[in-house]
PDB file of C-alpha atoms in Angstrom:
ATOM      1  CA  MET A   1       0.120   0.184  -0.053  1.00 84.00           C
ATOM      2  CA  ALA A   2       1.138   3.643  -0.175  1.00 89.00           C
ATOM      3  CA  HIS A   3       2.763   5.175   2.801  1.00 91.00           C
ATOM      4  CA  PRO A   4       3.387   8.650   4.116  1.00 91.00           C
ATOM      5  CA  SER A   5       5.602  11.041   2.195  1.00 95.00           C
ATOM      6  CA  GLN A   6       6.129   8.365  -0.677  1.00 96.00           C
ATOM      7  CA  LEU A   7       7.952   9.326  -3.623  1.00 95.00           C
ATOM      8  CA  GLY A   8       8.106   6.436  -5.875  1.00 95.00           C
ATOM      9  CA  PHE A   9       5.640   3.667  -6.934  1.00 97.00           C
ATOM     10  CA  GLN A  10       4.295   0.806  -4.527  1.00 97.00           C
ATOM     11  CA  ASP A  11       6.413  -2.328  -4.442  1.00 97.00           C
ATOM     12  CA  ALA A  12       5.554  -4.356  -7.536  1.00 97.00           C
ATOM     13  CA  ALA A  13       3.160  -7.465  -6.855  1.00 98.00           C
ATOM     14  CA  SER A  14       3.007  -8.580 -10.401  1.00 98.00           C
ATOM     15  CA  PRO A  15       5.352  -9.285 -13.181  1.00 97.00           C
ATOM     16  CA  VAL A  16       3.930  -6.367 -15.642  1.00 97.00           C
ATOM     17  CA  MET A  17       4.367  -3.955 -12.539  1.00 98.00           C
ATOM     18  CA  GLU A  18       7.948  -4.820 -11.917  1.00 98.00           C
ATOM     19  CA  GLU A  19       8.384  -4.213 -15.736  1.00 98.00           C
ATOM     20  CA  LEU A  20       6.724  -0.718 -15.493  1.00 98.00           C
ATOM     21  CA  LEU A  21       8.552   0.298 -12.491  1.00 98.00           C
ATOM     22  CA  HIS A  22      11.926  -0.608 -13.967  1.00 98.00           C
ATOM     23  CA  PHE A  23      11.296   0.859 -17.243  1.00 98.00           C
ATOM     24  CA  HIS A  24      10.042   4.137 -15.268  1.00 98.00           C
ATOM     25  CA  ASP A  25      13.347   4.051 -13.322  1.00 98.00           C
ATOM     26  CA  HIS A  26      15.162   3.973 -17.006  1.00 98.00           C
ATOM     27  CA  ALA A  27      13.161   7.021 -18.266  1.00 98.00           C
ATOM     28  CA  LEU A  28      13.293   9.186 -15.223  1.00 98.00           C
ATOM     29  CA  MET A  29      17.244   8.629 -15.390  1.00 98.00           C
ATOM     30  CA  ILE A  30      17.513   9.980 -18.605  1.00 98.00           C
ATOM     31  CA  VAL A  31      15.175  12.834 -17.862  1.00 98.00           C
ATOM     32  CA  PHE A  32      17.064  13.557 -14.595  1.00 98.00           C
ATOM     33  CA  MET A  33      20.525  13.507 -16.969  1.00 98.00           C
ATOM     34  CA  ILE A  34      19.020  15.754 -19.376  1.00 98.00           C
ATOM     35  CA  SER A  35      17.511  18.102 -16.932  1.00 98.00           C
ATOM     36  CA  THR A  36      21.078  18.189 -15.053  1.00 98.00           C
ATOM     37  CA  LEU A  37      22.758  19.242 -18.472  1.00 97.00           C
ATOM     38  CA  VAL A  38      20.206  22.019 -19.097  1.00 97.00           C
ATOM     39  CA  LEU A  39      20.415  23.340 -15.573  1.00 98.00           C
ATOM     40  CA  TYR A  40      24.238  23.430 -15.848  1.00 98.00           C
ATOM     41  CA  ILE A  41      24.196  24.932 -19.160  1.00 96.00           C
ATOM     42  CA  ILE A  42      21.635  27.665 -18.066  1.00 97.00           C
ATOM     43  CA  ILE A  43      23.877  28.512 -15.060  1.00 97.00           C
ATOM     44  CA  ALA A  44      27.115  28.770 -17.080  1.00 95.00           C
ATOM     45  CA  MET A  45      25.513  30.962 -19.411  1.00 92.00           C
ATOM     46  CA  VAL A  46      23.953  33.296 -16.835  1.00 94.00           C
ATOM     47  CA  THR A  47      27.265  33.228 -14.580  1.00 96.00           C
ATOM     48  CA  THR A  48      29.670  34.307 -17.063  1.00 93.00           C
ATOM     49  CA  ASP A  49      30.983  38.107 -17.987  1.00 94.00           C
ATOM     50  CA  LEU A  50      32.272  36.732 -21.292  1.00 92.00           C
ATOM     51  CA  THR A  51      30.251  37.589 -24.607  1.00 90.00           C
ATOM     52  CA  ASN A  52      30.872  35.883 -27.793  1.00 88.00           C
ATOM     53  CA  LYS A  53      29.465  37.749 -30.717  1.00 86.00           C
ATOM     54  CA  TYR A  54      31.037  35.826 -33.604  1.00 88.00           C
ATOM     55  CA  ILE A  55      29.647  32.246 -33.943  1.00 87.00           C
ATOM     56  CA  LEU A  56      27.053  32.125 -36.756  1.00 90.00           C
ATOM     57  CA  ASP A  57      27.027  28.355 -37.031  1.00 92.00           C
ATOM     58  CA  SER A  58      28.402  24.975 -36.306  1.00 94.00           C
ATOM     59  CA  GLN A  59      27.880  21.945 -38.219  1.00 96.00           C
ATOM     60  CA  GLU A  60      29.417  19.647 -35.761  1.00 96.00           C
ATOM     61  CA  ILE A  61      27.135  20.522 -32.975  1.00 95.00           C
ATOM     62  CA  GLU A  62      24.069  20.586 -35.077  1.00 96.00           C
ATOM     63  CA  VAL A  63      24.593  16.978 -35.887  1.00 98.00           C
ATOM     64  CA  ILE A  64      25.443  16.000 -32.265  1.00 97.00           C
ATOM     65  CA  TRP A  65      22.306  17.765 -31.117  1.00 96.00           C
ATOM     66  CA  THR A  66      20.154  16.278 -33.641  1.00 97.00           C
ATOM     67  CA  VAL A  67      21.291  12.683 -33.556  1.00 98.00           C
ATOM     68  CA  LEU A  68      21.812  12.536 -29.747  1.00 97.00           C
ATOM     69  CA  PRO A  69      18.191  13.338 -28.768  1.00 97.00           C
ATOM     70  CA  GLY A  70      17.106  10.803 -31.727  1.00 98.00           C
ATOM     71  CA  LEU A  71      18.935   7.993 -30.036  1.00 98.00           C
ATOM     72  CA  ILE A  72      17.742   8.947 -26.704  1.00 98.00           C
ATOM     73  CA  LEU A  73      14.243   8.712 -27.932  1.00 98.00           C
ATOM     74  CA  ILE A  74      14.963   5.208 -29.527  1.00 98.00           C
ATOM     75  CA  LEU A  75      16.309   4.131 -25.981  1.00 98.00           C
ATOM     76  CA  ILE A  76      13.021   5.161 -24.312  1.00 98.00           C
ATOM     77  CA  ALA A  77      10.999   3.847 -27.206  1.00 98.00           C
ATOM     78  CA  LEU A  78      12.266   0.386 -27.356  1.00 98.00           C
ATOM     79  CA  PRO A  79      11.643  -0.679 -23.893  1.00 98.00           C
ATOM     80  CA  SER A  80       8.299   1.213 -24.000  1.00 98.00           C
ATOM     81  CA  LEU A  81       7.198  -0.672 -26.742  1.00 98.00           C
ATOM     82  CA  ARG A  82       8.232  -4.145 -25.471  1.00 98.00           C
ATOM     83  CA  ILE A  83       6.275  -3.499 -22.274  1.00 98.00           C
ATOM     84  CA  LEU A  84       3.284  -2.511 -24.324  1.00 97.00           C
ATOM     85  CA  TYR A  85       3.210  -5.553 -26.426  1.00 97.00           C
ATOM     86  CA  LEU A  86       4.057  -7.567 -23.240  1.00 96.00           C
ATOM     87  CA  MET A  87       1.010  -6.231 -21.726  1.00 95.00           C
ATOM     88  CA  ASP A  88      -1.118  -7.221 -24.760  1.00 91.00           C
ATOM     89  CA  GLU A  89       0.125 -10.585 -24.767  1.00 92.00           C
ATOM     90  CA  ILE A  90      -2.951 -13.391 -25.183  1.00 89.00           C
ATOM     91  CA  ASN A  91      -3.092 -14.884 -21.464  1.00 87.00           C
ATOM     92  CA  ASP A  92      -4.729 -17.987 -20.499  1.00 92.00           C
ATOM     93  CA  PRO A  93      -6.603 -16.986 -17.365  1.00 96.00           C
ATOM     94  CA  HIS A  94      -7.182 -19.680 -14.606  1.00 96.00           C
ATOM     95  CA  LEU A  95     -10.005 -17.507 -13.113  1.00 97.00           C
ATOM     96  CA  THR A  96     -12.614 -14.964 -14.017  1.00 98.00           C
ATOM     97  CA  ILE A  97     -13.851 -12.307 -11.424  1.00 98.00           C
ATOM     98  CA  LYS A  98     -16.160  -9.560 -12.348  1.00 98.00           C
ATOM     99  CA  ALA A  99     -15.976  -6.319 -10.577  1.00 98.00           C
ATOM    100  CA  MET A 100     -19.071  -3.911 -10.871  1.00 98.00           C
ATOM    101  CA  GLY A 101     -18.770  -0.453  -9.704  1.00 98.00           C
ATOM    102  CA  HIS A 102     -21.786   0.938  -8.022  1.00 98.00           C
ATOM    103  CA  GLN A 103     -22.490   4.300  -6.052  1.00 97.00           C
ATOM    104  CA  TRP A 104     -20.484   3.861  -3.870  1.00 96.00           C
ATOM    105  CA  TYR A 105     -19.297   0.590  -3.461  1.00 98.00           C
ATOM    106  CA  TRP A 106     -17.623  -2.453  -5.502  1.00 98.00           C
ATOM    107  CA  SER A 107     -19.278  -6.065  -6.007  1.00 98.00           C
ATOM    108  CA  TYR A 108     -17.207  -9.116  -7.190  1.00 98.00           C
ATOM    109  CA  GLU A 109     -18.759 -11.896  -8.992  1.00 98.00           C
ATOM    110  CA  TYR A 110     -16.768 -15.414  -8.988  1.00 97.00           C
ATOM    111  CA  THR A 111     -19.180 -17.411 -11.595  1.00 97.00           C
ATOM    112  CA  ASP A 112     -16.833 -19.875 -13.125  1.00 96.00           C
ATOM    113  CA  TYR A 113     -18.433 -22.699 -10.779  1.00 94.00           C
ATOM    114  CA  GLU A 114     -20.981 -21.661  -8.422  1.00 93.00           C
ATOM    115  CA  GLU A 115     -22.548 -18.057  -8.621  1.00 95.00           C
ATOM    116  CA  LEU A 116     -20.745 -16.467  -6.087  1.00 97.00           C
ATOM    117  CA  GLY A 117     -21.167 -12.791  -5.585  1.00 97.00           C
ATOM    118  CA  PHE A 118     -20.784 -10.267  -2.754  1.00 97.00           C
ATOM    119  CA  ASP A 119     -20.278  -6.425  -2.024  1.00 98.00           C
ATOM    120  CA  SER A 120     -17.229  -4.777  -0.907  1.00 98.00           C
ATOM    121  CA  TYR A 121     -18.014  -1.673   1.206  1.00 98.00           C
ATOM    122  CA  MET A 122     -15.512   0.719   2.766  1.00 98.00           C
ATOM    123  CA  ILE A 123     -14.972   0.174   6.557  1.00 98.00           C
ATOM    124  CA  PRO A 124     -16.169   3.793   7.948  1.00 98.00           C
ATOM    125  CA  THR A 125     -13.103   5.392   9.918  1.00 97.00           C
ATOM    126  CA  GLN A 126     -15.011   5.028  13.259  1.00 97.00           C
ATOM    127  CA  ASP A 127     -15.065   1.339  12.746  1.00 97.00           C
ATOM    128  CA  LEU A 128     -11.607   0.530  12.089  1.00 97.00           C
ATOM    129  CA  SER A 129      -9.669  -1.751  14.318  1.00 97.00           C
ATOM    130  CA  PRO A 130      -6.117  -0.780  15.376  1.00 97.00           C
ATOM    131  CA  GLY A 131      -3.542  -1.220  12.587  1.00 95.00           C
ATOM    132  CA  GLN A 132      -6.370  -0.898   9.984  1.00 96.00           C
ATOM    133  CA  PHE A 133      -5.901   1.471   7.012  1.00 97.00           C
ATOM    134  CA  ARG A 134      -8.288   4.638   6.879  1.00 96.00           C
ATOM    135  CA  LEU A 135     -10.444   5.005   3.830  1.00 97.00           C
ATOM    136  CA  LEU A 136      -8.627   1.676   2.406  1.00 97.00           C
ATOM    137  CA  GLU A 137     -10.198  -1.175   4.425  1.00 98.00           C
ATOM    138  CA  THR A 138     -13.157  -2.924   3.044  1.00 98.00           C
ATOM    139  CA  ASP A 139     -15.504  -5.402   4.552  1.00 97.00           C
ATOM    140  CA  HIS A 140     -14.880  -7.991   1.986  1.00 97.00           C
ATOM    141  CA  ARG A 141     -11.760  -8.515   0.018  1.00 97.00           C
ATOM    142  CA  MET A 142     -11.530  -9.703  -3.454  1.00 98.00           C
ATOM    143  CA  VAL A 143      -9.467 -12.669  -2.819  1.00 98.00           C
ATOM    144  CA  VAL A 144      -7.432 -14.171  -5.779  1.00 98.00           C
ATOM    145  CA  PRO A 145      -4.866 -17.085  -5.926  1.00 98.00           C
ATOM    146  CA  SER A 146      -1.314 -16.043  -5.834  1.00 97.00           C
ATOM    147  CA  GLU A 147       0.670 -17.030  -9.120  1.00 97.00           C
ATOM    148  CA  SER A 148      -2.253 -17.639 -11.172  1.00 97.00           C
ATOM    149  CA  PRO A 149      -3.376 -15.496 -14.023  1.00 97.00           C
ATOM    150  CA  VAL A 150      -6.588 -13.982 -13.116  1.00 98.00           C
ATOM    151  CA  ARG A 151      -8.954 -12.228 -15.630  1.00 98.00           C
ATOM    152  CA  VAL A 152     -10.951  -9.109 -14.379  1.00 98.00           C
ATOM    153  CA  LEU A 153     -14.064  -8.010 -16.242  1.00 98.00           C
ATOM    154  CA  VAL A 154     -14.729  -4.492 -15.217  1.00 98.00           C
ATOM    155  CA  SER A 155     -18.211  -2.758 -15.526  1.00 98.00           C
ATOM    156  CA  ALA A 156     -20.565  -0.599 -13.722  1.00 98.00           C
ATOM    157  CA  GLU A 157     -24.055  -0.731 -12.786  1.00 97.00           C
ATOM    158  CA  ASP A 158     -24.885   3.258 -12.503  1.00 97.00           C
ATOM    159  CA  VAL A 159     -22.040   5.838 -13.497  1.00 98.00           C
ATOM    160  CA  LEU A 160     -18.493   5.580 -14.569  1.00 98.00           C
ATOM    161  CA  HIS A 161     -15.871   4.196 -11.884  1.00 98.00           C
ATOM    162  CA  SER A 162     -12.453   2.786 -12.634  1.00 98.00           C
ATOM    163  CA  TRP A 163     -11.117  -0.137 -11.130  1.00 98.00           C
ATOM    164  CA  ALA A 164      -7.199   0.349  -9.743  1.00 98.00           C
ATOM    165  CA  VAL A 165      -4.768  -1.555  -8.080  1.00 98.00           C
ATOM    166  CA  PRO A 166      -1.280   0.137  -8.145  1.00 98.00           C
ATOM    167  CA  ALA A 167       0.935  -2.580  -6.811  1.00 98.00           C
ATOM    168  CA  LEU A 168      -0.554  -4.989  -9.432  1.00 98.00           C
ATOM    169  CA  GLY A 169      -0.262  -2.473 -12.259  1.00 97.00           C
ATOM    170  CA  VAL A 170      -3.860  -2.436 -13.003  1.00 97.00           C
ATOM    171  CA  LYS A 171      -6.278   0.079 -13.722  1.00 98.00           C
ATOM    172  CA  MET A 172      -9.565  -0.216 -16.042  1.00 98.00           C
ATOM    173  CA  ASP A 173     -12.575   2.203 -16.326  1.00 98.00           C
ATOM    174  CA  ALA A 174     -15.978   0.797 -15.365  1.00 98.00           C
ATOM    175  CA  VAL A 175     -18.433   1.791 -18.116  1.00 98.00           C
ATOM    176  CA  PRO A 176     -22.227   0.914 -17.687  1.00 98.00           C
ATOM    177  CA  GLY A 177     -23.087  -1.494 -20.444  1.00 97.00           C
ATOM    178  CA  ARG A 178     -19.632  -2.414 -21.254  1.00 98.00           C
ATOM    179  CA  LEU A 179     -17.262  -4.934 -20.011  1.00 98.00           C
ATOM    180  CA  ASN A 180     -13.705  -4.091 -19.974  1.00 98.00           C
ATOM    181  CA  GLN A 181     -11.244  -6.882 -19.683  1.00 97.00           C
ATOM    182  CA  THR A 182      -7.809  -6.800 -17.765  1.00 97.00           C
ATOM    183  CA  ALA A 183      -5.647  -9.293 -16.278  1.00 97.00           C
ATOM    184  CA  PHE A 184      -2.889  -9.709 -13.848  1.00 97.00           C
ATOM    185  CA  VAL A 185      -0.931 -12.321 -11.917  1.00 97.00           C
ATOM    186  CA  ALA A 186      -0.182 -11.828  -8.186  1.00 98.00           C
ATOM    187  CA  SER A 187       3.456 -12.834  -8.090  1.00 97.00           C
ATOM    188  CA  ARG A 188       3.575 -13.177  -4.335  1.00 97.00           C
ATOM    189  CA  SER A 189       0.589 -13.512  -1.604  1.00 98.00           C
ATOM    190  CA  GLY A 190      -0.345 -10.250   0.097  1.00 98.00           C
ATOM    191  CA  VAL A 191      -3.053  -7.679   0.349  1.00 98.00           C
ATOM    192  CA  TYR A 192      -2.945  -4.942  -2.202  1.00 98.00           C
ATOM    193  CA  TYR A 193      -4.956  -1.561  -2.025  1.00 98.00           C
ATOM    194  CA  GLY A 194      -6.507   0.597  -4.780  1.00 98.00           C
ATOM    195  CA  GLN A 195      -9.253   3.329  -4.928  1.00 98.00           C
ATOM    196  CA  CYS A 196     -11.968   4.110  -7.394  1.00 98.00           C
ATOM    197  CA  SER A 197     -10.065   5.985 -10.233  1.00 98.00           C
ATOM    198  CA  GLU A 198     -13.260   7.783 -11.790  1.00 98.00           C
ATOM    199  CA  ILE A 199     -15.237  10.654 -10.272  1.00 98.00           C
ATOM    200  CA  CYS A 200     -18.447   8.946  -9.571  1.00 98.00           C
ATOM    201  CA  GLY A 201     -20.311  11.230  -6.953  1.00 97.00           C
ATOM    202  CA  ALA A 202     -20.510  12.238  -3.493  1.00 98.00           C
ATOM    203  CA  ASN A 203     -18.326   9.202  -1.993  1.00 97.00           C
ATOM    204  CA  HIS A 204     -16.061   8.634  -4.773  1.00 98.00           C
ATOM    205  CA  SER A 205     -13.035   8.495  -2.487  1.00 98.00           C
ATOM    206  CA  PHE A 206     -14.772   5.967  -0.206  1.00 98.00           C
ATOM    207  CA  MET A 207     -14.928   3.150  -2.306  1.00 98.00           C
ATOM    208  CA  PRO A 208     -11.728   1.388  -2.177  1.00 98.00           C
ATOM    209  CA  ILE A 209     -10.483  -1.792  -3.669  1.00 98.00           C
ATOM    210  CA  VAL A 210      -8.853  -4.590  -1.752  1.00 98.00           C
ATOM    211  CA  VAL A 211      -7.087  -7.515  -3.391  1.00 98.00           C
ATOM    212  CA  GLU A 212      -6.021 -10.302  -1.021  1.00 98.00           C
ATOM    213  CA  ALA A 213      -3.546 -13.093  -2.769  1.00 98.00           C
ATOM    214  CA  VAL A 214      -3.310 -16.211  -1.046  1.00 98.00           C
ATOM    215  CA  PRO A 215      -2.143 -19.823  -2.053  1.00 98.00           C
ATOM    216  CA  LEU A 216      -4.570 -21.653  -4.145  1.00 96.00           C
ATOM    217  CA  GLU A 217      -5.855 -24.016  -1.244  1.00 95.00           C
ATOM    218  CA  HIS A 218      -6.708 -21.148   1.038  1.00 97.00           C
ATOM    219  CA  PHE A 219      -8.676 -19.343  -1.858  1.00 97.00           C
ATOM    220  CA  GLU A 220     -10.318 -22.801  -2.336  1.00 96.00           C
ATOM    221  CA  ASN A 221     -11.270 -22.638   1.230  1.00 96.00           C
ATOM    222  CA  TRP A 222     -12.187 -19.110   1.123  1.00 97.00           C
ATOM    223  CA  SER A 223     -14.502 -19.534  -1.611  1.00 95.00           C
ATOM    224  CA  SER A 224     -16.359 -22.521  -0.092  1.00 95.00           C
ATOM    225  CA  LEU A 225     -16.810 -20.327   3.177  1.00 95.00           C
ATOM    226  CA  MET A 226     -18.205 -17.491   1.210  1.00 96.00           C
ATOM    227  CA  LEU A 227     -20.555 -19.580  -0.844  1.00 94.00           C
ATOM    228  CA  GLU A 228     -21.976 -21.117   2.756  1.00 93.00           C
ATOM    229  CA  ASP A 229     -22.417 -17.815   3.836  1.00 87.00           C
ATOM    230  CA  ALA A 230     -24.208 -16.357   1.028  1.00 73.00           C
TER     231      ALA A 230
ATOM    232  CA  MET B   1     -18.191 -35.928 -30.490  1.00 73.00           C
ATOM    233  CA  ALA B   2     -20.169 -35.971 -27.126  1.00 76.00           C
ATOM    234  CA  GLU B   3     -17.032 -37.323 -25.389  1.00 81.00           C
ATOM    235  CA  GLU B   4     -15.166 -34.476 -26.459  1.00 84.00           C
ATOM    236  CA  ILE B   5     -17.587 -32.064 -25.231  1.00 83.00           C
ATOM    237  CA  GLU B   6     -17.760 -33.725 -22.086  1.00 85.00           C
ATOM    238  CA  THR B   7     -14.128 -33.692 -21.535  1.00 87.00           C
ATOM    239  CA  LYS B   8     -14.084 -29.933 -22.171  1.00 84.00           C
ATOM    240  CA  LEU B   9     -16.661 -29.334 -20.000  1.00 86.00           C
ATOM    241  CA  LYS B  10     -14.977 -31.545 -17.168  1.00 85.00           C
ATOM    242  CA  ASN B  11     -11.713 -29.712 -17.603  1.00 88.00           C
ATOM    243  CA  TYR B  12     -13.409 -26.378 -17.561  1.00 92.00           C
ATOM    244  CA  ARG B  13     -11.707 -23.629 -15.444  1.00 93.00           C
ATOM    245  CA  THR B  14     -12.770 -20.524 -16.862  1.00 96.00           C
ATOM    246  CA  ALA B  15     -13.688 -18.927 -20.377  1.00 96.00           C
ATOM    247  CA  PRO B  16     -10.780 -19.319 -22.607  1.00 96.00           C
ATOM    248  CA  PHE B  17      -9.462 -16.926 -25.052  1.00 96.00           C
ATOM    249  CA  ASP B  18     -11.688 -16.298 -27.716  1.00 96.00           C
ATOM    250  CA  ALA B  19      -9.727 -14.950 -30.724  1.00 96.00           C
ATOM    251  CA  ARG B  20     -13.355 -13.589 -32.079  1.00 97.00           C
ATOM    252  CA  PHE B  21     -12.783 -10.892 -29.301  1.00 97.00           C
ATOM    253  CA  PRO B  22      -9.085 -10.343 -28.853  1.00 95.00           C
ATOM    254  CA  ASN B  23      -9.134  -6.982 -27.200  1.00 95.00           C
ATOM    255  CA  GLN B  24     -10.512  -5.056 -24.228  1.00 96.00           C
ATOM    256  CA  ASN B  25     -13.918  -4.561 -24.712  1.00 97.00           C
ATOM    257  CA  GLN B  26     -15.484  -8.043 -24.008  1.00 98.00           C
ATOM    258  CA  THR B  27     -19.070  -6.993 -24.202  1.00 98.00           C
ATOM    259  CA  ARG B  28     -19.732  -8.907 -27.431  1.00 97.00           C
ATOM    260  CA  ASN B  29     -18.092 -11.985 -26.026  1.00 98.00           C
ATOM    261  CA  CYS B  30     -20.822 -12.383 -23.302  1.00 98.00           C
ATOM    262  CA  TRP B  31     -23.601 -11.209 -25.558  1.00 98.00           C
ATOM    263  CA  SER B  32     -22.714 -13.756 -28.134  1.00 97.00           C
ATOM    264  CA  ASN B  33     -22.428 -16.699 -25.518  1.00 97.00           C
ATOM    265  CA  TYR B  34     -25.645 -15.956 -24.062  1.00 98.00           C
ATOM    266  CA  LEU B  35     -27.591 -15.957 -27.585  1.00 97.00           C
ATOM    267  CA  ASP B  36     -25.459 -18.921 -28.645  1.00 97.00           C
ATOM    268  CA  TYR B  37     -26.496 -20.956 -25.710  1.00 97.00           C
ATOM    269  CA  HIS B  38     -30.306 -20.178 -26.042  1.00 97.00           C
ATOM    270  CA  ARG B  39     -30.006 -20.414 -29.909  1.00 97.00           C
ATOM    271  CA  CYS B  40     -28.331 -23.983 -29.330  1.00 96.00           C
ATOM    272  CA  GLN B  41     -30.943 -24.922 -26.575  1.00 96.00           C
ATOM    273  CA  LYS B  42     -33.770 -23.854 -28.918  1.00 96.00           C
ATOM    274  CA  ALA B  43     -32.410 -25.650 -31.984  1.00 96.00           C
ATOM    275  CA  LEU B  44     -31.573 -29.121 -30.364  1.00 95.00           C
ATOM    276  CA  GLU B  45     -34.840 -29.181 -28.283  1.00 95.00           C
ATOM    277  CA  GLU B  46     -36.782 -28.850 -31.536  1.00 95.00           C
ATOM    278  CA  LYS B  47     -35.014 -31.821 -33.044  1.00 95.00           C
ATOM    279  CA  GLY B  48     -35.306 -33.512 -29.877  1.00 95.00           C
ATOM    280  CA  VAL B  49     -31.726 -34.364 -29.411  1.00 93.00           C
ATOM    281  CA  ASP B  50     -29.532 -34.117 -26.182  1.00 92.00           C
ATOM    282  CA  THR B  51     -28.824 -30.453 -25.247  1.00 91.00           C
ATOM    283  CA  ALA B  52     -25.207 -31.218 -23.952  1.00 91.00           C
ATOM    284  CA  PRO B  53     -23.415 -29.667 -26.168  1.00 91.00           C
ATOM    285  CA  CYS B  54     -24.925 -26.314 -25.545  1.00 95.00           C
ATOM    286  CA  ASP B  55     -23.502 -26.372 -22.008  1.00 95.00           C
ATOM    287  CA  TRP B  56     -20.235 -25.001 -23.177  1.00 95.00           C
ATOM    288  CA  TYR B  57     -21.796 -21.685 -23.935  1.00 96.00           C
ATOM    289  CA  LYS B  58     -23.790 -21.513 -20.740  1.00 96.00           C
ATOM    290  CA  ARG B  59     -20.339 -22.108 -18.757  1.00 96.00           C
ATOM    291  CA  VAL B  60     -18.721 -19.320 -21.007  1.00 97.00           C
ATOM    292  CA  TYR B  61     -21.620 -16.777 -20.591  1.00 97.00           C
ATOM    293  CA  LYS B  62     -21.776 -17.766 -16.828  1.00 97.00           C
ATOM    294  CA  SER B  63     -18.251 -16.825 -16.434  1.00 97.00           C
ATOM    295  CA  ILE B  64     -18.172 -13.659 -18.323  1.00 97.00           C
ATOM    296  CA  CYS B  65     -21.530 -12.102 -17.979  1.00 98.00           C
ATOM    297  CA  PRO B  66     -22.268  -9.912 -15.007  1.00 98.00           C
ATOM    298  CA  MET B  67     -25.070 -11.690 -13.064  1.00 97.00           C
ATOM    299  CA  SER B  68     -27.205  -8.462 -13.265  1.00 97.00           C
ATOM    300  CA  TRP B  69     -27.129  -8.658 -17.108  1.00 98.00           C
ATOM    301  CA  VAL B  70     -28.225 -12.499 -17.072  1.00 97.00           C
ATOM    302  CA  GLN B  71     -30.873 -11.726 -14.734  1.00 97.00           C
ATOM    303  CA  LYS B  72     -32.311  -8.757 -16.683  1.00 97.00           C
ATOM    304  CA  TRP B  73     -32.195 -10.627 -20.096  1.00 98.00           C
ATOM    305  CA  ASP B  74     -33.749 -13.818 -18.402  1.00 97.00           C
ATOM    306  CA  ASP B  75     -36.452 -11.454 -17.332  1.00 98.00           C
ATOM    307  CA  GLN B  76     -37.003 -10.011 -20.686  1.00 97.00           C
ATOM    308  CA  ARG B  77     -37.173 -13.566 -22.338  1.00 97.00           C
ATOM    309  CA  ASP B  78     -39.655 -14.452 -20.173  1.00 97.00           C
ATOM    310  CA  GLU B  79     -41.679 -11.463 -20.840  1.00 97.00           C
ATOM    311  CA  GLY B  80     -40.987 -11.786 -24.749  1.00 96.00           C
ATOM    312  CA  ILE B  81     -39.245  -8.408 -24.967  1.00 97.00           C
ATOM    313  CA  PHE B  82     -35.628  -9.813 -25.355  1.00 97.00           C
ATOM    314  CA  PRO B  83     -33.748  -7.540 -27.943  1.00 96.00           C
ATOM    315  CA  GLY B  84     -31.743 -10.427 -29.319  1.00 94.00           C
ATOM    316  CA  LYS B  85     -32.788 -13.016 -32.036  1.00 94.00           C
ATOM    317  CA  ILE B  86     -33.062 -16.452 -30.625  1.00 90.00           C
TER     318      ILE B  86
END
């Protein structure tokens, strides 16, 4: 989850997010280097008493500052496109879950075998137990088996919402009447938090998402329990 | 043929990748399979043949379609106002 005064991304919990994180490091490093160079040049220009009145042109530097940025762009584009196509790979999910956005909660449906459906409301601040996270916890979590490809079909029952879990590198708009597909693999067991990412009314900030990745047998136990309770 | 379908259904985990719907928008996938199931049911029942092959479509639409959509369409079929052609 996010922590106070955080600067970077949350730790990646899926292979795609890991790739995105490393790509961001790469692109940001290039950006820092260019910015440092520009800042240096600005300061150098501003803090000199010397004036040059006689340079009109220079073929060499023109070539350099055309080719080098071109190369840098290619250096950014290649990993970027690699990840883009990686995210677009055909995956073979083990499980399909539907995430339906409502005003103002999410509901999850697991209907591959039985018809399991439940709502997921935010726990109000006054009802939190010590150690729980304000505005992030929900009464029911979306439990998934770890290390299994999961397909999530996102839609909405009323207005636009968006289902996002940063640690998994997932964000997908929830559009009424449309079924948007996304997929992820939770690399490790854990609890991953997200928040609704499309303005949807008064309680838009109070309909979080919690994904709990557990080993497969625990997932099977959980789904049996949930079916009994339903 | 029947054994193949039975095996496919027995080994069913979730709706597999469908090359007809390779992209993000799976609305049509849900709609198609819902229609295909009911058309298959209707066609095979009219012939008086076992409707087991239709179960594939049922498993797929149950996996993919939101329960509220299925409920709404079932109600519409019962009332005779379902917009699809079955």
